Tab-separated table of C-alpha atoms and ligand atoms in Angstrom:
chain	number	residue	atom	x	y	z
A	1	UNK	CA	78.159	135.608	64.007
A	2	UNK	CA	78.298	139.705	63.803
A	3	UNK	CA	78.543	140.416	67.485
A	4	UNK	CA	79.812	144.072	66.720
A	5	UNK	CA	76.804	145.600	64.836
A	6	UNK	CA	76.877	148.855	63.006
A	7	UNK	CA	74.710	150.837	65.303
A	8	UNK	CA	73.695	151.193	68.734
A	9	UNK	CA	71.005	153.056	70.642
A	10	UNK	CA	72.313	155.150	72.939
A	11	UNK	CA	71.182	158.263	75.209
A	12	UNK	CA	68.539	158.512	72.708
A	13	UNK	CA	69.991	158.525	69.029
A	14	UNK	CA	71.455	156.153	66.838
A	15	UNK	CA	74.760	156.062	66.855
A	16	UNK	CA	77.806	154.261	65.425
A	17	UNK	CA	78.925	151.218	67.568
A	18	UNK	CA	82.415	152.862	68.525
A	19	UNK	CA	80.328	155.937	69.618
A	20	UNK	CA	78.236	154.066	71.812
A	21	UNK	CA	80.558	154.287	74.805
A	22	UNK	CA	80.372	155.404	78.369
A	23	UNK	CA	82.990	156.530	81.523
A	24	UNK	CA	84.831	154.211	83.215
A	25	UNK	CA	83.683	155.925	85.964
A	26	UNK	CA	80.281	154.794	85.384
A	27	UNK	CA	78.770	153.868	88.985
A	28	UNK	CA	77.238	150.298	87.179
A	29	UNK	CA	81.187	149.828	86.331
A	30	UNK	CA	82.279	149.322	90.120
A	31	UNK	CA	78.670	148.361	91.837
A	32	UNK	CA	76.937	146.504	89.132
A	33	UNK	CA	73.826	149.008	89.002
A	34	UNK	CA	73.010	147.871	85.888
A	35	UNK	CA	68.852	146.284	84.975
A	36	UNK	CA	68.466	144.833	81.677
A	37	UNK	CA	67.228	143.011	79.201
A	38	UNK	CA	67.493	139.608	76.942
A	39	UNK	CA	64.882	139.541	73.818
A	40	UNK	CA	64.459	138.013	70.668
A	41	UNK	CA	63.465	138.370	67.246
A	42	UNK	CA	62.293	136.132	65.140
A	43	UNK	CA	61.662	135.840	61.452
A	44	UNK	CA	57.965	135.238	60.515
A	45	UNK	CA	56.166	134.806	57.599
A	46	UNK	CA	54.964	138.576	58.124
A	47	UNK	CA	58.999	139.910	58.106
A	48	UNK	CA	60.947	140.048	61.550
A	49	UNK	CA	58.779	140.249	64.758
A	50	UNK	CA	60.262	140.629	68.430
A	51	UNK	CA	58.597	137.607	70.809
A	52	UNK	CA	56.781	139.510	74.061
A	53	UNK	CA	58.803	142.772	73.822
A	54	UNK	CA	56.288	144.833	75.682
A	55	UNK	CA	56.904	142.537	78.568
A	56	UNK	CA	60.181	142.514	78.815
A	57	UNK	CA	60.025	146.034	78.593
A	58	UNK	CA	57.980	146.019	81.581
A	59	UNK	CA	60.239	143.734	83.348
A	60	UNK	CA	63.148	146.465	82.637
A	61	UNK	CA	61.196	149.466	84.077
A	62	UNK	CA	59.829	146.665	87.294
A	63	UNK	CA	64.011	145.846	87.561
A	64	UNK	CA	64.685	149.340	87.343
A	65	UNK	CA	62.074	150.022	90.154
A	66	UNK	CA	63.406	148.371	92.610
A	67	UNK	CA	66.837	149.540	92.701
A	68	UNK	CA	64.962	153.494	92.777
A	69	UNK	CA	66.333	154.264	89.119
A	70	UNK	CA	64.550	156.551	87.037
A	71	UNK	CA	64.003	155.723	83.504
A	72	UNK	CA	64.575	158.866	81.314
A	73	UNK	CA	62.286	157.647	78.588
A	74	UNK	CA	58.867	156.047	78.315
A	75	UNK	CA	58.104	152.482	78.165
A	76	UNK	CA	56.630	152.823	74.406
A	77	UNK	CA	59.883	154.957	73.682
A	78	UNK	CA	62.192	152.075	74.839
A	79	UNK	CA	59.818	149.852	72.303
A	80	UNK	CA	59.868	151.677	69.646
A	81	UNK	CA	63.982	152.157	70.272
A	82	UNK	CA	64.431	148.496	70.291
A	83	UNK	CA	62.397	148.168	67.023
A	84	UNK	CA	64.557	150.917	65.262
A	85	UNK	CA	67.836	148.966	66.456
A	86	UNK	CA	66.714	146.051	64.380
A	87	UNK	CA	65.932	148.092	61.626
A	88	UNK	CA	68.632	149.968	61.052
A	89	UNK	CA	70.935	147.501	61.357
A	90	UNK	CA	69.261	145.181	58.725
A	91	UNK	CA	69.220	142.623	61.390
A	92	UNK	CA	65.722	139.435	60.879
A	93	UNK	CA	66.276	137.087	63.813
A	94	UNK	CA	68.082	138.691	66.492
A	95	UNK	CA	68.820	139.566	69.638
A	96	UNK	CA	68.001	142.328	71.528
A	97	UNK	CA	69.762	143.931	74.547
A	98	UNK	CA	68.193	146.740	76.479
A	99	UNK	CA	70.436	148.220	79.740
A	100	UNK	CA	69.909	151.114	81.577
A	101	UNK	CA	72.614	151.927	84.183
A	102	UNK	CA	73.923	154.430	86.844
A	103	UNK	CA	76.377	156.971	84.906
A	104	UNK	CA	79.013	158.980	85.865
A	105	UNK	CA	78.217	161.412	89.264
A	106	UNK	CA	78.974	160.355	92.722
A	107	UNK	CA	80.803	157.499	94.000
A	108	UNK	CA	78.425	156.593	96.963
A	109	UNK	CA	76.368	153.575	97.068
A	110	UNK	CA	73.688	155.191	97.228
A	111	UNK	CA	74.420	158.006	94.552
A	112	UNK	CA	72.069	159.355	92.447
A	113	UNK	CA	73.809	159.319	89.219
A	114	UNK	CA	71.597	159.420	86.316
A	115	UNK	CA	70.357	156.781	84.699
A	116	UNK	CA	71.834	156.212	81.205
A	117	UNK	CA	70.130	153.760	78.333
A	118	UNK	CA	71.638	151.499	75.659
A	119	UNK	CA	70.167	149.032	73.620
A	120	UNK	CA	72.099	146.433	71.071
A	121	UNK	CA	71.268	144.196	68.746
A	122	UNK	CA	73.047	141.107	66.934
A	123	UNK	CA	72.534	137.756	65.470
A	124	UNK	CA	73.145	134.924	68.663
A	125	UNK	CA	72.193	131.623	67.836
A	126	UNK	CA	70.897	128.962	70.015
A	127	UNK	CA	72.722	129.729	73.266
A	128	UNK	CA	73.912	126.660	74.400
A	129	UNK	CA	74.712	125.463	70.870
A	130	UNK	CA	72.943	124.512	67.552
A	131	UNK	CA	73.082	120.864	68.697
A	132	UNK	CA	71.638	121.119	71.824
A	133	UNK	CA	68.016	121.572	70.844
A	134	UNK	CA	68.002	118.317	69.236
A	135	UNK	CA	70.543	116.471	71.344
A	136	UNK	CA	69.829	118.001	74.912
A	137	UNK	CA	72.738	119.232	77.499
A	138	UNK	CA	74.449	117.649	80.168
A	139	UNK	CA	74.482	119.813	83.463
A	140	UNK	CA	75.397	119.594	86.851
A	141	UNK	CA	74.575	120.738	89.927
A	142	UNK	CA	76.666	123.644	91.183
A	143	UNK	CA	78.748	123.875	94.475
A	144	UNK	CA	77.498	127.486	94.310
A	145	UNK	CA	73.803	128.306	95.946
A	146	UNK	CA	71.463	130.933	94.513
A	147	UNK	CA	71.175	134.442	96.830
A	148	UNK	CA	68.455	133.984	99.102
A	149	UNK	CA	65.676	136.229	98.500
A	150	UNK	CA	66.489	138.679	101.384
A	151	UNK	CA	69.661	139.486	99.642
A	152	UNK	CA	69.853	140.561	96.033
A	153	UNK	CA	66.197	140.555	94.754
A	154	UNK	CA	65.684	137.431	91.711
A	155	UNK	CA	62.257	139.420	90.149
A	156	UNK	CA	65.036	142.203	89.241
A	157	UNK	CA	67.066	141.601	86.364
A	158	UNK	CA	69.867	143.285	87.161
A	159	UNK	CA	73.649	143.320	86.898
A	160	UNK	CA	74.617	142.300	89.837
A	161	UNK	CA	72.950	139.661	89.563
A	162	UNK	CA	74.946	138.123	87.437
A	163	UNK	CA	77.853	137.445	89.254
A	164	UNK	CA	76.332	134.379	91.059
A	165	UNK	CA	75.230	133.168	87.280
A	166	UNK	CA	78.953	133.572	86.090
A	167	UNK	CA	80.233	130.991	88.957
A	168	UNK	CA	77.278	128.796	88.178
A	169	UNK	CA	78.160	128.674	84.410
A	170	UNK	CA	81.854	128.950	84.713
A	171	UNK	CA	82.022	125.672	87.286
A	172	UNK	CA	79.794	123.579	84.911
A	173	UNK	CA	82.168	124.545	81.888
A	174	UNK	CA	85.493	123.626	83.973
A	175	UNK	CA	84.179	120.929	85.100
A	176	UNK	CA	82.838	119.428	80.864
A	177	UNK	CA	79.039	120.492	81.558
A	178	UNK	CA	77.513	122.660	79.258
A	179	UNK	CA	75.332	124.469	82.115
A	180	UNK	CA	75.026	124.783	85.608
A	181	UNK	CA	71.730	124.157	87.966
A	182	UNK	CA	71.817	125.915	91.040
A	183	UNK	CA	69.914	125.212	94.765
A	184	UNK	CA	68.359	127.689	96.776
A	185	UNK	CA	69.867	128.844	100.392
A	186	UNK	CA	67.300	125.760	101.783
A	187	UNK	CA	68.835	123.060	99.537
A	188	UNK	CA	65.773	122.852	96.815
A	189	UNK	CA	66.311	123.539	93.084
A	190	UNK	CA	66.312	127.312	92.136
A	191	UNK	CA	67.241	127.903	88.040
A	192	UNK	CA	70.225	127.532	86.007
A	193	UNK	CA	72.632	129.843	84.965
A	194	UNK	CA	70.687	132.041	82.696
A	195	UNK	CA	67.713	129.751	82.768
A	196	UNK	CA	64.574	128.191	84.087
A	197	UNK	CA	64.476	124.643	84.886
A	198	UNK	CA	61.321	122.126	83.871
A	199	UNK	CA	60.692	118.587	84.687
A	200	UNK	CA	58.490	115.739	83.824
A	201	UNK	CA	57.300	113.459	85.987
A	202	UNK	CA	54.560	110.960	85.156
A	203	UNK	CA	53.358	113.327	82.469
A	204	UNK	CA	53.126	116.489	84.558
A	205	UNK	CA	55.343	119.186	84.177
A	206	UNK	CA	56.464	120.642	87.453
A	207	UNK	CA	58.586	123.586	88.106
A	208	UNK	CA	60.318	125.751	91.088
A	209	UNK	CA	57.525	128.296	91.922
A	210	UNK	CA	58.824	132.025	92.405
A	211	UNK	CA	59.736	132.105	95.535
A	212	UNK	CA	62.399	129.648	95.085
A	213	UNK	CA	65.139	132.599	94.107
A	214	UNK	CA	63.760	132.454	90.208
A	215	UNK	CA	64.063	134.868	87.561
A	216	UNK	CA	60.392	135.198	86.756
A	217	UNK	CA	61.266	133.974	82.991
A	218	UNK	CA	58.957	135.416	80.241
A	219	UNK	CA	59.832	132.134	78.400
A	220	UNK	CA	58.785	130.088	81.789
A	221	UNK	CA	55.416	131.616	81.840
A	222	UNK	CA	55.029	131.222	77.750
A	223	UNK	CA	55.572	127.293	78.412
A	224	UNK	CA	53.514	127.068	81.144
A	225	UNK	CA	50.852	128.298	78.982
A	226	UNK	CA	51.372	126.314	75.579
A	227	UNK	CA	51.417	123.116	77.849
A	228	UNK	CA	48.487	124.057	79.601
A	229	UNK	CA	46.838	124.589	76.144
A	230	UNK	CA	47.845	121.000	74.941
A	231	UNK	CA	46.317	119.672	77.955
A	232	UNK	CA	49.376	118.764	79.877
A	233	UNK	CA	49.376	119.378	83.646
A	234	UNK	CA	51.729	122.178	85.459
A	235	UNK	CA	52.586	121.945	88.546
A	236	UNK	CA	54.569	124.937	89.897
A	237	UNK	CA	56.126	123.029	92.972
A	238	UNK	CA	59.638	123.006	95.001
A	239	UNK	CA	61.198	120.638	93.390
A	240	UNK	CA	64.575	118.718	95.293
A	241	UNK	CA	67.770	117.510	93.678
A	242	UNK	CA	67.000	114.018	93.479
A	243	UNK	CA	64.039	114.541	91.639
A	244	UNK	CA	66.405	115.722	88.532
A	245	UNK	CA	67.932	112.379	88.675
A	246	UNK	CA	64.732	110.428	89.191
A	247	UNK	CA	62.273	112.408	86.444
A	248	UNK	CA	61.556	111.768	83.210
A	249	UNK	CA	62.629	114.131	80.995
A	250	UNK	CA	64.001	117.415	82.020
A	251	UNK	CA	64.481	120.606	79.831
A	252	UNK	CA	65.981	124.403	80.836
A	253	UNK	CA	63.617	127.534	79.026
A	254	UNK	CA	64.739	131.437	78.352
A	255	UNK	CA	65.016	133.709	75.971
A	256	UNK	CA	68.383	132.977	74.860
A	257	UNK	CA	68.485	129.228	75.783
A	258	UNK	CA	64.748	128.774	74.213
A	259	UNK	CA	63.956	125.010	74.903
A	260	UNK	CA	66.695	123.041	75.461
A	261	UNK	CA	66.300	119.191	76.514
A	262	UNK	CA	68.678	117.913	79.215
A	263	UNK	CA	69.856	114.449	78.674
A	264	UNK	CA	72.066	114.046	81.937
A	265	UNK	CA	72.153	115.201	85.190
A	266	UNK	CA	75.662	115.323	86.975
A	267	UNK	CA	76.891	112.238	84.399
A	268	UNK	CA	73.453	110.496	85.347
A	269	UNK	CA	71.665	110.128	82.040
A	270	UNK	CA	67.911	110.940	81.855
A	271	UNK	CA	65.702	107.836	80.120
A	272	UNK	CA	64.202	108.513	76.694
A	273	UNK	CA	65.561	109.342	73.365
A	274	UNK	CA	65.861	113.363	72.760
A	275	UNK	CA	63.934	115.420	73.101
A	276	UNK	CA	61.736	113.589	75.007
A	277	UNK	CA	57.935	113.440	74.194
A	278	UNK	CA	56.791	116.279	76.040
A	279	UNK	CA	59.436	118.510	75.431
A	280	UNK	CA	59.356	118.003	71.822
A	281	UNK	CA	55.551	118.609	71.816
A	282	UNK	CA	56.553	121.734	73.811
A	283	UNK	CA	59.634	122.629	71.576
A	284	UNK	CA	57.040	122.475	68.026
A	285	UNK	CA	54.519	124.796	69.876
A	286	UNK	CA	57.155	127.263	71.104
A	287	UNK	CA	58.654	127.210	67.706
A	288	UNK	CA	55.763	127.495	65.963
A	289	UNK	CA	54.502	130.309	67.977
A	290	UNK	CA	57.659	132.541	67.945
A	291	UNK	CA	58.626	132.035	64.517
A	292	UNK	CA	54.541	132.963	63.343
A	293	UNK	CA	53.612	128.920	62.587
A	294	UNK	CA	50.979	128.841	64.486
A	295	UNK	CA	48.213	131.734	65.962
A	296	UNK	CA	48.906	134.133	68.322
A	297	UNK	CA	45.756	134.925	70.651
A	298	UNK	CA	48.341	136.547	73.211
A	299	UNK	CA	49.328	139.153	70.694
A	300	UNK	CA	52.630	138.605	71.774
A	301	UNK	CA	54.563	138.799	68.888
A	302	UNK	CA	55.366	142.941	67.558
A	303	UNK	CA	56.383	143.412	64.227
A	304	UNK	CA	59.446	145.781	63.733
A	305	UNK	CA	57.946	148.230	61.729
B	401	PMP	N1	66.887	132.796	84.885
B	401	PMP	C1	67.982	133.548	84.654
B	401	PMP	C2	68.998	133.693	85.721
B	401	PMP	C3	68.149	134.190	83.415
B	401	PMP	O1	69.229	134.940	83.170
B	401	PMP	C4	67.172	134.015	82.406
B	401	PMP	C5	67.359	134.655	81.059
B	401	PMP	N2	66.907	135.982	81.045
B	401	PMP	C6	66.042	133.225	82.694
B	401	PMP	C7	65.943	132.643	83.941
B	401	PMP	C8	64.951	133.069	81.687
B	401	PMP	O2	64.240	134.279	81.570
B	401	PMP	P1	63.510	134.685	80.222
B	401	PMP	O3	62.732	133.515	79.787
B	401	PMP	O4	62.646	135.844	80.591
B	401	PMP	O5	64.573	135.041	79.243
C-alpha cells in the first residue's frame, strides 16, 4: 500500500511529499490543535468520485469553528484542493486527509498562531482488514470511558481528540481484539475507536443518539438513511452494554472502517452467520451507492474532475 504519495497539498500549492513539512514548533505539535478530516474515494463506473466530500468539508470548517481557528481558504477551495490531490497523484480509490492546524507563533494556549492547511492522499484499504467485511471483528469493551461532553467537544473532529481513541484501540489490540467500544462518563455505549456503533434488535436498528459523546459520523447518517429507504426501522436510542451481548447482529460504520460486522463481543459471540441479514442488506446498498451501483438522489458522490 503507497502510504508516502508523490505530492501533497500544502499552504496552497502542490508540492513534493518531502516538501510538505512544518516546525516542530508547530502549536498542534505540543497541544493537539489540530481539526481534520477522513474521506474516501471510490472508483465508479463514471472514473474516481469522492463519497460526501462537501460534507466533510463542512464538518472541517464546523471542527475548526469551535476551537476559534480561521480557515485561510474557502470551503469550495479546500474541495477543489482535495480533488487536485487525487489527481495529481494518479490515485482511483483513495483516501483523503484534510488537516488544518495551529503553526508556528506563540506558545500560549490560547495563541493565535495561524492556521496552516494540508491535505494527503493514499490508497488504505478496508481499515480493520480485508477479511473483516465478510468475516466481522471481535471487540471489546474498553476500561477507558469516552470524554464527557463538557470536556473536549465529540461534534469537533479534532486532534486532540484522538488521544482517548488511541487508548481505546491500543487496549483492544493488547488485549487480541481487533477494536475497541467505548462507554460514556454515565456507563451507556458511546462509539468505537474511530467508529460508530449499530445494533439489531428484533429487526430494528438502534444506535447511540448524539448526545452520547459521538462523532456525528457522515457514514452513521448515510446508513441511517439507506435503511430507512429499505424499510427497516432506526431507532437512535442510548443503548447499554448488555444490549451488545444480548442483540442480534451488531456492526461498527465510518469512513475508513465502512461497514464492518461484529461477530463477538468481549469473547461472547453474536448469533447468525456473517454478515448478518441486515447488515449485509446494508453492506450491498452502501457498496452499491459509494462505488456508483446504484442511484444517487443525494448527489453525494463528486467526481474528481
Ligand atoms: N467516531 C470516531 C471517533 C471516528 O474517528 C470516526 C471516523 N471519522 C467515526 C466515528 C465515523 O465518522 P465518519 O463516518 O464521518 O467517518
Amino acid at each position: 500500500m503507497n502510504q508516502t504519495p508523490a505530492f501533497i497539498w500544502y499552504q496552497g500549492k502542490i508540492r513534493p511529499w518531502a516538501e510538505a513539512t512544518t516546525h516542530v514548533m508547530a502549536h498542534a505539535l505540543h497541544y493537539g490543535s489540530s481539526v481534520f478530516e477522513g474521506i474516501r474515494a471510490y472508483d465508479t463506473p463514471k472514473g474516481p468520485m469522492i463519497f460526501r466530500l462537501h460534507d466533510h468539508i463542512k464538518r472541517l470548517f464546523a471542527s475548526a469553528h469551535i476551537y476559534d481557528m480561521p480557515m485561510p481558504y474557502a470551503i469550495d477551495e479546500i474541495k477543489s484542493a482535495c480533488k487536485e490531490v487525487i489527481r495529481v497523484n494518479g490515485l482511483g480509490a483513495s483516501y483523503l486527509r484534510p488537516i488544518a492546524y495551529r503553526g508556528v507563533g506563540g506558545f500560549g494556549l490560547g495563541a493565535d498562531n495561524p492556521t496552516e492547511v494540508a491535505i494527503a492522499a493514499w490508497v488504505w484499504g478496508p481499515y480493520l482488514g480485508a477479511a473483516a467485511i465478510k468475516e466481522g471483528i471481535d471487540v471489546c469493551m474498553s476500561s477507558w470511558q469516552r470524554v464527557a461532553p463538557n470536556t473536549l467537544p465529540t461534534a469537533a473532529k479534532a486532534g486532540g481528540n484522538y488521544l482517548s481513541s488511541i487508548l481505546i484501540a491500543r487496549e483492544a489490540k493488547r488485549l487480541g481484539f481487533h477494536e475497541g467500544i467505548a462507554l460514556t462518563v454515565g456507563g451507556l455505549v458511546s462509539e468505537g475507536a474511530g467508529e460508530n456503533v449499530f445494533v439489531v434488535i428484533d429487526g430494528v436498528l438502534h444506535t447511540p443518539p448524539l448526545s452520547a459523546s459521538i462523532l456525528h459520523g457522515l457514514t452513521r447518517d448515510t446508513v441511517m438513511r439507506l435503511a430507512r429507504e429499505e424499510g427497516i426501522e432506526v431507532k437512535e436510542m442510548n443503548l447499554t452494554r448488555e444490549l451488545l451481548y444480548l442483540c442480534d447482529e451488531m456492526f461498527l460504520v465510518g469512513t475508513a472502517a465502512e461497514v464492518t460486522p461484529v461477530r463477538s463481543v468481549d469473547r461472547k459471540p453474536l448469533p447468525g452467520a456473517m454478515p448478518g441479514v441486515i447488515t449485509g442488506r446494508i453492506q450491498k446498498r452502501f457498496f452499491d451507492l459509494v462505488q456508483g451501483q446504484s442511484p444517487d438522489p443525494c448527489g453525494w458522490l463528486e467526481a474528481v474532475g
